[in-house]
mmCIF file of C-alpha atoms and ligand atoms in Angstrom:
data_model
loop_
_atom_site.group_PDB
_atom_site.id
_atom_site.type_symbol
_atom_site.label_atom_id
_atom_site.label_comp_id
_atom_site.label_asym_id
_atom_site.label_seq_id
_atom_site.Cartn_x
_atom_site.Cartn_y
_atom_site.Cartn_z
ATOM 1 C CA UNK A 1 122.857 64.679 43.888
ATOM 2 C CA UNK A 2 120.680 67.315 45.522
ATOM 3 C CA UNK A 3 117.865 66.264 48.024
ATOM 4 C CA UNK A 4 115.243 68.572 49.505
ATOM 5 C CA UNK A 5 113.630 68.315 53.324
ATOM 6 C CA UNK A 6 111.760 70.290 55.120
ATOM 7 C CA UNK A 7 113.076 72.632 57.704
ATOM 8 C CA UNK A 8 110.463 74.297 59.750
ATOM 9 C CA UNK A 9 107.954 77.356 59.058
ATOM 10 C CA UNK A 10 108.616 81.071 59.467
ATOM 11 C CA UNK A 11 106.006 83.257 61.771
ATOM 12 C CA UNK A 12 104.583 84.026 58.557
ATOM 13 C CA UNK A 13 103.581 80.813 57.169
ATOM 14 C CA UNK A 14 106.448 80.274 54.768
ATOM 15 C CA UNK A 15 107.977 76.845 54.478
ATOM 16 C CA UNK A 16 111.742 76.322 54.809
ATOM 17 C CA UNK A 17 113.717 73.919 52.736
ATOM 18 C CA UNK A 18 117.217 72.089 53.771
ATOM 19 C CA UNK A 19 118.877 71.421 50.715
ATOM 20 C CA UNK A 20 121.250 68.034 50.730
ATOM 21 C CA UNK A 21 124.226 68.239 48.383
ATOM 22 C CA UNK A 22 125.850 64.879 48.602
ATOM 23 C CA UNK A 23 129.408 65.238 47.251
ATOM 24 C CA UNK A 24 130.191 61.737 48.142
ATOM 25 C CA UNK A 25 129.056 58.965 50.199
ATOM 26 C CA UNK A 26 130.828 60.370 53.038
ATOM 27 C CA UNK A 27 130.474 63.635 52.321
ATOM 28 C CA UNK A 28 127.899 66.949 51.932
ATOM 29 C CA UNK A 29 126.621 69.628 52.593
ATOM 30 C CA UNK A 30 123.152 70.882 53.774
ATOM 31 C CA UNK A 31 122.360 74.279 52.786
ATOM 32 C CA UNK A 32 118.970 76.550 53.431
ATOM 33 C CA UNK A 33 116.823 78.725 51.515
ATOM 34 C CA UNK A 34 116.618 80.889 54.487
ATOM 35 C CA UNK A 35 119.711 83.359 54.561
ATOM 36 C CA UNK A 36 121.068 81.018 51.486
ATOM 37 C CA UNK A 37 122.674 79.340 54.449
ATOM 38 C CA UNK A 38 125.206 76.876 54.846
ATOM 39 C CA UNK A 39 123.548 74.860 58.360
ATOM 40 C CA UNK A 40 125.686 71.645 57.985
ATOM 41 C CA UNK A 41 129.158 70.399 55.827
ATOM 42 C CA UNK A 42 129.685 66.926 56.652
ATOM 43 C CA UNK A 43 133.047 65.283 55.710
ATOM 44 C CA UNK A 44 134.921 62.263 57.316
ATOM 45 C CA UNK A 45 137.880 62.492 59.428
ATOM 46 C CA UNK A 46 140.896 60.173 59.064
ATOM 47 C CA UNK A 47 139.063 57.394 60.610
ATOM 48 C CA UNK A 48 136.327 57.774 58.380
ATOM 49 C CA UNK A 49 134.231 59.198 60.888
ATOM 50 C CA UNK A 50 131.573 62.172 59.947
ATOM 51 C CA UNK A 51 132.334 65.149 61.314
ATOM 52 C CA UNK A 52 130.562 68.369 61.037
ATOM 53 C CA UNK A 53 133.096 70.991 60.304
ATOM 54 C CA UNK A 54 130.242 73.880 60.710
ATOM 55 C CA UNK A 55 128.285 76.002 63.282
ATOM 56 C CA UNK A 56 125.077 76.239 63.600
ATOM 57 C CA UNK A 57 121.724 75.067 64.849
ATOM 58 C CA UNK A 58 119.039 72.557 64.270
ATOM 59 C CA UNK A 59 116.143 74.386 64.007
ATOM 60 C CA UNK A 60 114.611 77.413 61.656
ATOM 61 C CA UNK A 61 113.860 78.870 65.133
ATOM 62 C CA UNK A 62 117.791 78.809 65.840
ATOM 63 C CA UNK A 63 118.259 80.756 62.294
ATOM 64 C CA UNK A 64 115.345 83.436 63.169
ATOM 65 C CA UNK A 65 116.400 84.505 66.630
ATOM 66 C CA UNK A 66 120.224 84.159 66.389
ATOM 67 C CA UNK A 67 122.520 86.531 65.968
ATOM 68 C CA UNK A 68 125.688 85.485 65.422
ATOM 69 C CA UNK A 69 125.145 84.788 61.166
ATOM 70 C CA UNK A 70 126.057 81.074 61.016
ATOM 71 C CA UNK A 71 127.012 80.274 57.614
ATOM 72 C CA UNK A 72 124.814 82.624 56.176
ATOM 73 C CA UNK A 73 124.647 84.730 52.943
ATOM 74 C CA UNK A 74 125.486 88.105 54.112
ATOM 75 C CA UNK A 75 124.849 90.837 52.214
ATOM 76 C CA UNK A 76 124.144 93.805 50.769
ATOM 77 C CA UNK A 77 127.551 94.816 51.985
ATOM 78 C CA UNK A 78 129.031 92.596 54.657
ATOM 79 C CA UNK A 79 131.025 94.197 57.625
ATOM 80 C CA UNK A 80 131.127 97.187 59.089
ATOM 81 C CA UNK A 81 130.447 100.966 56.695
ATOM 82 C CA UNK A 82 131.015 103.650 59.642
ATOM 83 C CA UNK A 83 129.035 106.368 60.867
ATOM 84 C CA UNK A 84 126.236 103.994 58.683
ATOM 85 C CA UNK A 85 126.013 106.029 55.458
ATOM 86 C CA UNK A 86 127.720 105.851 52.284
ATOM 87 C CA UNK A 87 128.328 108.535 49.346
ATOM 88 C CA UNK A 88 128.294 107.395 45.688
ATOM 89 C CA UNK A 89 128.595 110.178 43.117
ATOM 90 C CA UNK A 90 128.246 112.649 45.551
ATOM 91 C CA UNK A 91 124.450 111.668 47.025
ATOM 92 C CA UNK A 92 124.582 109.940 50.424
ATOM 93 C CA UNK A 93 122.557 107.142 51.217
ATOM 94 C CA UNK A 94 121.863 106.345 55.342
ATOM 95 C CA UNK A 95 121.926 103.052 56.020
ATOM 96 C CA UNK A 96 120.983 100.958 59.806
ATOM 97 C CA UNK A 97 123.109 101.734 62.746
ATOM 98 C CA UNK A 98 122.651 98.347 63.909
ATOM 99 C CA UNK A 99 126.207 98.209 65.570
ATOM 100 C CA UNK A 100 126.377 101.123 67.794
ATOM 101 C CA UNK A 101 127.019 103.732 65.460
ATOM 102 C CA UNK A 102 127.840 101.827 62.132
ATOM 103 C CA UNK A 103 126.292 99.653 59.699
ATOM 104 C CA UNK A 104 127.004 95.842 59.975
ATOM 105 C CA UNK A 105 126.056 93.062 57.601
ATOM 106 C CA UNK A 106 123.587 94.663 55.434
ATOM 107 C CA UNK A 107 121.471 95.603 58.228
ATOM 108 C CA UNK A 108 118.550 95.160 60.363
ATOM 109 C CA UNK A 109 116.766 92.663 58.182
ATOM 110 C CA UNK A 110 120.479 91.447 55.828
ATOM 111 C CA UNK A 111 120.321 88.781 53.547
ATOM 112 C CA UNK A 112 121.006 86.824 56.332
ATOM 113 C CA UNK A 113 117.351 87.129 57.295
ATOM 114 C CA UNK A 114 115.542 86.408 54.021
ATOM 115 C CA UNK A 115 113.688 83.574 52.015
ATOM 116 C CA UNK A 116 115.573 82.777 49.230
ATOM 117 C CA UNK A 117 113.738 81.431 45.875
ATOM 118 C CA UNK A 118 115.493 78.015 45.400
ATOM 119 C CA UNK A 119 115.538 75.682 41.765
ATOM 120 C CA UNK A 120 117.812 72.849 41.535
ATOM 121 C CA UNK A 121 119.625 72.677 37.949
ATOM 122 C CA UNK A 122 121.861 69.152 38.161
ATOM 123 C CA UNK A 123 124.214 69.430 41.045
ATOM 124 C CA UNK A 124 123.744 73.057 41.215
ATOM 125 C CA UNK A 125 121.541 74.817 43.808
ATOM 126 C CA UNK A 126 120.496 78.213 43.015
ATOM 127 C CA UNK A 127 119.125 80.548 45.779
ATOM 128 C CA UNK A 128 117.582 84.094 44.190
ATOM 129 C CA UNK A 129 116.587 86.910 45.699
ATOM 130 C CA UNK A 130 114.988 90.270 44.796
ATOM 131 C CA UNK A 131 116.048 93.048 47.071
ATOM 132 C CA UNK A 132 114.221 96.444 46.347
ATOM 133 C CA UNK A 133 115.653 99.393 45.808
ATOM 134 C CA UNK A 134 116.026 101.111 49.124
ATOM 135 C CA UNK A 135 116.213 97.923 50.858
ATOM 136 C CA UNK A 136 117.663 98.579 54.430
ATOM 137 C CA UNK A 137 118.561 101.892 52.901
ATOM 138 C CA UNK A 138 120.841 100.777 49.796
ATOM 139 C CA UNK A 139 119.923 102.198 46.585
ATOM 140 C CA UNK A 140 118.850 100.147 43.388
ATOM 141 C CA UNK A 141 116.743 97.165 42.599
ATOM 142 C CA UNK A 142 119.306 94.244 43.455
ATOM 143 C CA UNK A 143 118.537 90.709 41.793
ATOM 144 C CA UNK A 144 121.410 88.290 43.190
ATOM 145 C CA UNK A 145 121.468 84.691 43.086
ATOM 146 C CA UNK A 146 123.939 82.534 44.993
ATOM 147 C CA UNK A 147 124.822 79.142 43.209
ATOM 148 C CA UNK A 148 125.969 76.564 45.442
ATOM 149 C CA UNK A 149 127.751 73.083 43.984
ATOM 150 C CA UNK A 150 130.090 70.113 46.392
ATOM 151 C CA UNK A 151 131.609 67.659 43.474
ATOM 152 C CA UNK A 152 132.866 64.111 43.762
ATOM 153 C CA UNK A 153 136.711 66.497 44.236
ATOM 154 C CA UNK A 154 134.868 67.400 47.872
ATOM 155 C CA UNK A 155 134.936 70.841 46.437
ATOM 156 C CA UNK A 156 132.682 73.080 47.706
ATOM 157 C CA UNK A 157 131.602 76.058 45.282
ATOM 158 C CA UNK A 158 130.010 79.328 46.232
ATOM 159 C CA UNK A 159 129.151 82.017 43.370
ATOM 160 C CA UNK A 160 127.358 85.139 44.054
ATOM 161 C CA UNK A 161 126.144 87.152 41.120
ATOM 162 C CA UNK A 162 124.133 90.077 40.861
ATOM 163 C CA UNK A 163 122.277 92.794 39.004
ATOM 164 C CA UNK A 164 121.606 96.385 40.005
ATOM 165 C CA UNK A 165 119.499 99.301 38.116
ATOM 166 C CA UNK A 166 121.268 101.793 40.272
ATOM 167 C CA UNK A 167 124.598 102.284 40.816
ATOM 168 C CA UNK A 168 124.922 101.137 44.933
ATOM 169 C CA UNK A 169 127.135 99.013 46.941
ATOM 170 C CA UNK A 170 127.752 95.276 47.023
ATOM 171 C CA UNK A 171 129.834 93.347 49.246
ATOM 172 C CA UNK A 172 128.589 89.524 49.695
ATOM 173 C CA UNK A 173 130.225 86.645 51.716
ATOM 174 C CA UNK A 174 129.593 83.463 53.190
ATOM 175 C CA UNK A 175 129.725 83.567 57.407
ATOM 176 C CA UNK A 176 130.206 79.827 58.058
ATOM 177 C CA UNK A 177 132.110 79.173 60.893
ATOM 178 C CA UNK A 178 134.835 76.533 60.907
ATOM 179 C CA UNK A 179 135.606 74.030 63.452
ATOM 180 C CA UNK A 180 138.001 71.348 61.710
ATOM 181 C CA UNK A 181 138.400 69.225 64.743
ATOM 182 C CA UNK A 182 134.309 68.711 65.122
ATOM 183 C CA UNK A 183 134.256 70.479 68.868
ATOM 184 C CA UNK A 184 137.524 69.234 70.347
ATOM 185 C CA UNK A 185 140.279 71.871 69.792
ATOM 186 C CA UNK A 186 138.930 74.625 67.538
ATOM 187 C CA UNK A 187 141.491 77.291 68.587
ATOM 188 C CA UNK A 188 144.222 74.085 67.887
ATOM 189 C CA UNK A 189 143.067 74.489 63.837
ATOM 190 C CA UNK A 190 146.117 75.620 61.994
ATOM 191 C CA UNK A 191 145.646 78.757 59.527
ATOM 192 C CA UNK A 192 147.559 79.883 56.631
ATOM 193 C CA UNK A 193 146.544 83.008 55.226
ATOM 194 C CA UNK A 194 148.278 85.196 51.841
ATOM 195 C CA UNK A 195 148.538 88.585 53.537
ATOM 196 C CA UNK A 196 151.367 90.656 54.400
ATOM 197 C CA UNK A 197 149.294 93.225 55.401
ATOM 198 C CA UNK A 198 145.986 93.357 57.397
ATOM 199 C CA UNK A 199 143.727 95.931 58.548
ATOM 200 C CA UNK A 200 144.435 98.380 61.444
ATOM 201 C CA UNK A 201 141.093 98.942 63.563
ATOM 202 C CA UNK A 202 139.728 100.863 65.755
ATOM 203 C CA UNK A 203 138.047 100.465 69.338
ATOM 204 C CA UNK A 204 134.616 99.277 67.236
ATOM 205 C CA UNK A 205 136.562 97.063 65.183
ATOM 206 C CA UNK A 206 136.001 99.639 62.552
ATOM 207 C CA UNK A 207 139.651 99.829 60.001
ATOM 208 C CA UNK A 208 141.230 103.501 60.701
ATOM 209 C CA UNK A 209 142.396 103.088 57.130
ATOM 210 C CA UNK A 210 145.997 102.340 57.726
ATOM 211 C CA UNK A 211 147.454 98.510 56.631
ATOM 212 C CA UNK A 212 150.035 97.139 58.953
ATOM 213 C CA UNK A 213 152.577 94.803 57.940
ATOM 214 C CA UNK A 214 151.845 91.371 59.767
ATOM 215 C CA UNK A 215 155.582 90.200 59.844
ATOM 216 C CA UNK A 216 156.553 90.395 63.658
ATOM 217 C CA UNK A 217 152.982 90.183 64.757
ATOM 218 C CA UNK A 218 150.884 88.213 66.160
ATOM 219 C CA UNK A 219 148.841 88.982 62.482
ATOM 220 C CA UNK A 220 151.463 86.802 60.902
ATOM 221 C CA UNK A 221 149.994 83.596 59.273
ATOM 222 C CA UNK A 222 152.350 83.041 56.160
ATOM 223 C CA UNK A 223 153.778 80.544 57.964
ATOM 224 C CA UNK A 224 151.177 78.068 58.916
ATOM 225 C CA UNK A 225 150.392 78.646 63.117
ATOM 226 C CA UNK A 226 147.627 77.246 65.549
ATOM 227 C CA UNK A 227 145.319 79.929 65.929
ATOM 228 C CA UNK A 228 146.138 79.617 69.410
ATOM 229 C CA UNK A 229 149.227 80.653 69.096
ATOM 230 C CA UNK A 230 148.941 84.263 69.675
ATOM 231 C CA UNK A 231 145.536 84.623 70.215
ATOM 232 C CA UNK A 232 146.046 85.682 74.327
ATOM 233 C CA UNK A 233 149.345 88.085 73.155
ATOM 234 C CA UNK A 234 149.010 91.316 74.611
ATOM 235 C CA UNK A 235 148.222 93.103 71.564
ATOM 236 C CA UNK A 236 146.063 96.036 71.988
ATOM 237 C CA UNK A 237 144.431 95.575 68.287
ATOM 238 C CA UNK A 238 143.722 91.507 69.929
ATOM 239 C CA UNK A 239 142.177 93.173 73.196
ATOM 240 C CA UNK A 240 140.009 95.275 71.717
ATOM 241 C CA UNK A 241 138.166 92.696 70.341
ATOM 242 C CA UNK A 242 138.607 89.517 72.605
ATOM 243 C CA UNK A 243 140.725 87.776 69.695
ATOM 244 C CA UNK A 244 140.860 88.507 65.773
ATOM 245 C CA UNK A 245 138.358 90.163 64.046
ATOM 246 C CA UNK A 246 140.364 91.708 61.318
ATOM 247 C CA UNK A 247 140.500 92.138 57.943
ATOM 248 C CA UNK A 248 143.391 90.931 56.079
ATOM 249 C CA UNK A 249 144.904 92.088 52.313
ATOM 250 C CA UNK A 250 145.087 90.176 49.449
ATOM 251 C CA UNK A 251 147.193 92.075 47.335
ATOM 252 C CA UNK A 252 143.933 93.190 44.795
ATOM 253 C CA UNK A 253 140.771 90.747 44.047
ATOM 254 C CA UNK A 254 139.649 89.876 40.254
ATOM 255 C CA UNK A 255 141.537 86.339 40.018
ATOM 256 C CA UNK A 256 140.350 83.495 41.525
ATOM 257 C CA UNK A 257 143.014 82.208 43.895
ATOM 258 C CA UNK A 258 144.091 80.051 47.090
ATOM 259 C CA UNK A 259 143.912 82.668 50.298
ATOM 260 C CA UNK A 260 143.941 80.620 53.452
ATOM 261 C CA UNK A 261 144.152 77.079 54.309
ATOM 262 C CA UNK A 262 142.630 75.562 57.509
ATOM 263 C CA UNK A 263 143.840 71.992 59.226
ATOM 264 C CA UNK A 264 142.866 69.615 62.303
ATOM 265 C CA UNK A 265 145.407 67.696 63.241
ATOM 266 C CA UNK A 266 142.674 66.271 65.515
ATOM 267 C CA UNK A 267 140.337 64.770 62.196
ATOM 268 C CA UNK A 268 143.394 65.354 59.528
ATOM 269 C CA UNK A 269 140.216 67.329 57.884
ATOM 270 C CA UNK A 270 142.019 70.090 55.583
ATOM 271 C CA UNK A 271 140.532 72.953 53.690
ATOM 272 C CA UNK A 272 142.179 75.350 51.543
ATOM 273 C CA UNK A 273 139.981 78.468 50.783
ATOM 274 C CA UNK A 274 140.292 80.185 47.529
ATOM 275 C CA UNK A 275 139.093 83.872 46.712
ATOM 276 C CA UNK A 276 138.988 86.829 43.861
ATOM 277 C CA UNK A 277 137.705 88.917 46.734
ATOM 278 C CA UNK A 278 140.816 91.604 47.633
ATOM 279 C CA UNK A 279 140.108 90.618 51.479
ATOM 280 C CA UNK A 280 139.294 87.780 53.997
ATOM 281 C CA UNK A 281 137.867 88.809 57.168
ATOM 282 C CA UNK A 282 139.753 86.658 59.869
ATOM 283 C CA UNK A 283 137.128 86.452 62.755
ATOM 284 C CA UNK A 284 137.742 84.077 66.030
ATOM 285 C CA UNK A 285 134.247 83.604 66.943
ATOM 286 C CA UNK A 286 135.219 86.388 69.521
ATOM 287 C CA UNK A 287 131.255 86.359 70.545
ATOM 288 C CA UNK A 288 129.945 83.439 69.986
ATOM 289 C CA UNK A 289 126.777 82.387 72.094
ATOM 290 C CA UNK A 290 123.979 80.516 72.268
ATOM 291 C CA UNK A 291 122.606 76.687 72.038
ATOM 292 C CA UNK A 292 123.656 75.206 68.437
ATOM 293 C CA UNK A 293 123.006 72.074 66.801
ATOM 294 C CA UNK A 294 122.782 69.089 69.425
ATOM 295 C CA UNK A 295 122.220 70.799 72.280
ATOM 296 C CA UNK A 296 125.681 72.065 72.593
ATOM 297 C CA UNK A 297 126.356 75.495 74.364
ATOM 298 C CA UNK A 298 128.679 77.561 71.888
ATOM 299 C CA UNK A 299 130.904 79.932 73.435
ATOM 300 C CA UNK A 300 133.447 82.272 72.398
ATOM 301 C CA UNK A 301 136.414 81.217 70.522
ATOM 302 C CA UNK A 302 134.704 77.674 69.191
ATOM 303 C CA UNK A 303 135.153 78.248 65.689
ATOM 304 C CA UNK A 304 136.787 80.720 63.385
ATOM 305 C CA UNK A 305 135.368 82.375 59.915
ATOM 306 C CA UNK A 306 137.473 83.118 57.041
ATOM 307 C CA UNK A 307 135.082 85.350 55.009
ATOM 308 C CA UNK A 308 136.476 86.620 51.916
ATOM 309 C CA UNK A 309 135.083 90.410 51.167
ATOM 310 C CA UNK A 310 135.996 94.145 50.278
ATOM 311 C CA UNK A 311 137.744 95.795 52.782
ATOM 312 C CA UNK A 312 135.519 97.309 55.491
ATOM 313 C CA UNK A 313 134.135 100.705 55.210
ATOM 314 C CA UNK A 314 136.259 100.758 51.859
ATOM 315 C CA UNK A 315 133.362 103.423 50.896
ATOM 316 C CA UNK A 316 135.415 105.754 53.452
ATOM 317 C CA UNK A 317 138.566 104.986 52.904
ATOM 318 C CA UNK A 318 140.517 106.445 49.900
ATOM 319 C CA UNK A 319 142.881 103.793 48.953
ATOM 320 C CA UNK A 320 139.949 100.669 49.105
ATOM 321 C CA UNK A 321 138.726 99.289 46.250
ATOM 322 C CA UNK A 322 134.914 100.281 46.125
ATOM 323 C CA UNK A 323 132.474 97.580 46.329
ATOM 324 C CA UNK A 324 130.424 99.698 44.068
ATOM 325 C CA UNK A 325 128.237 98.081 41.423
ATOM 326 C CA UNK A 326 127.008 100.352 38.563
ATOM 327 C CA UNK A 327 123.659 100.269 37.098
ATOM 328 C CA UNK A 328 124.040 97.724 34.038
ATOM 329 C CA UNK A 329 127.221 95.687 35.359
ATOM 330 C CA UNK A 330 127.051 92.243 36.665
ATOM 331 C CA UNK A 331 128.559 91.124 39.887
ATOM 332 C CA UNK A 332 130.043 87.966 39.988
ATOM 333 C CA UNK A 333 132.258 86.736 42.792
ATOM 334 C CA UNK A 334 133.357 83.518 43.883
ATOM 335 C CA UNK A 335 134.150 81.434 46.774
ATOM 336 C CA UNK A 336 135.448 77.868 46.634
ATOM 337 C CA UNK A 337 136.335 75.189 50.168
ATOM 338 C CA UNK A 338 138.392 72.554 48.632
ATOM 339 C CA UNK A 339 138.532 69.539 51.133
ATOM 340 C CA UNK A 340 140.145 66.564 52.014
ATOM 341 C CA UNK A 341 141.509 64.555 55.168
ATOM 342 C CA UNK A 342 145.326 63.854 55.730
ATOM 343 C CA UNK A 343 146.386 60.424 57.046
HETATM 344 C C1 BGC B 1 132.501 90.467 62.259
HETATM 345 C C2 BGC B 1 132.417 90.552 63.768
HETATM 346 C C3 BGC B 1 130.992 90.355 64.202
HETATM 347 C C4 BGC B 1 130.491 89.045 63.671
HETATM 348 C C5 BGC B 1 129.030 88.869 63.985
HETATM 349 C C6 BGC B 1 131.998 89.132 61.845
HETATM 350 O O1 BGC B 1 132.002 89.054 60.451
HETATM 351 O O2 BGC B 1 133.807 90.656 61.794
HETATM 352 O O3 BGC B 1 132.884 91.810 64.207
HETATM 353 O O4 BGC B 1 130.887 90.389 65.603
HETATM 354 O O5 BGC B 1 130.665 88.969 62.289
HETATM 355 O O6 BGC B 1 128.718 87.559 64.108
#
């Protein structure tokens, strides 16, 4: 069942809309037509007690003058494309340097930032935008909707599809942050990812190119660990960033498959991510800041986000699959958070 409330006004005079999707009696998840953003996910933990498993804040307000893209859509291309310009077929398009020199999340204004056109079909949400041709400096007329369904399973389903009359670049994910254990040991969460290799980056957490075999490293999480575990090693590629912010390989994308799994032992609340992205960015909430929902003070290394995407700057590097979409071809990409609490 999907219920609608309202959520605040932007500067401009346009109403927001929180979006309930009640999974089950003790569990759902509120979503926004703003940024097509996912601002609450409620499930119990082994007690039966609600916990919110997500970042994020209580107001529109929060959503406008943030920065940190809690649980939003993010798009046109998430992550970072360096030296912020792409080539397709030989013409170059410049995009926003809007982290230092390179692009990040679709830019100054991203998807992140816009009013999404919401219709309710059944248990299915649908959030559409138009985004122009040249929009933040992308070429083509993009029309995307993101689809957005929790069933009675407490599975939580994510589908981003798209149309472009241009060929240009498309790269969309979800940016919710996780916190299992509801604000008591977010670092203590226990991660399994399916990568043997990850991204090497450099100092502006940009990938040189190069994949690295995780076995050995503190990149390893084949073998279910705390995220604790190595976050503090002395790893230069950790350093540089305050934690991980990497991207890691999922040997190709196209099939829709289990990448990660995430566990409290603190709620028993479980989740098990699946993909047909080639890559999940692995991100430790390195930077997080700022008053969230409740009047609690975030800070850094409260929450982690798994968000399945293309490689970074795979438009640069030779051996990435392109997030290119052609003129005529339909994107279509999936994310699905399959939940439940252990005893
Ligand atoms: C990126 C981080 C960035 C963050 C912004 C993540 O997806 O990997 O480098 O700081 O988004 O909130």
């Amino acid at each position: 069942m999907i219920t609608a409330f309202p959520f605040g006004t932007l500067p401009d005079g346009t109403s927001a809309t929180r979006y309930r999707l009640q999974a089950a009696p003790d569990a759902y998840a509120d979503i926004l037509d703003y940024g097509a953003t996912v601002q609450g996910l409620v499930l119990p933990d082994r007690n039966g007690r609600p916990v919110d498993i997500v970042l994020g804040y209580d107001t529109l307000e929060g959503y406008v003058s943030g920065d940190c893209y809690f649980g939003a859509t993010v798009g046109r291309c998430a992550n970072r494309i360096g030296n912020a310009a792409f080539t397709i077929d030989g013409k170059t398009y410049s995009l926003d340097a809007n982290d230092g020199r390179n692009h990040l999340h679709g830019g100054l204004e991203g998807f992140d930032r816009r009013m999404f056109r919401a219709e309710i079909a059944g248990d299915t949400l649908r959030l559409s935008l138009v985004s122009p041709d040249g929009d933040q400096g992308y070429p083509g007329r993009l029309s995307l909707t993101v689809e957005y369904s929790f069933d009675e399973r407490r599975v939580l389903t994510v589908r981003f599809r798209g149309e472009t009359d241009k060929d240009t670049v498309v790269n969309l994910t979800n940016h919710s942050y996780f916190d299992l254990s509801g604000g008591q040991a977010p670092m203590e969460q226990v991660l399994w990812l399916r990568a043997d290799r990850f991204c090497e980056n450099d100092e502006n957490t940009l990938p040189t190119g190069k994949l690295l075999p995780v076995q050995g490293t503190p990149f390893d999480f084949t073998t279910e660990k705390p995220l604790s575990r190595d976050l503090n090693a002395k790893d230069p590629l950790l350093l540089s960033c305050n934690g991980y912010d990497h991207n890691f390989d999922l040997g190709g994308g196209g099939t829709l498959q289990p990448a990660a799994r995430l566990s409290s032992g603190v709620t028993g609340i479980a989740m098990t991510l699946s993909t047909d992205m080639p890559g999940v960015q692995l991100y430790t909430g390195n930077f997080v800041h700022g008053t969230g929902k409740g009047g609690r003070e975030y800070r850094s290394h409260d929450a982690v986000c798994l968000e399945p995407q293309f490689f970074p700057n795979a438009m640069a590097v030779a051996d990435f699959e392109k997030p290119i979409l052609r003129a005529g071809e339909t994107y279509d990409r999936t994310i699905v958070y399959a939940f439940h609490t252990e005893a």
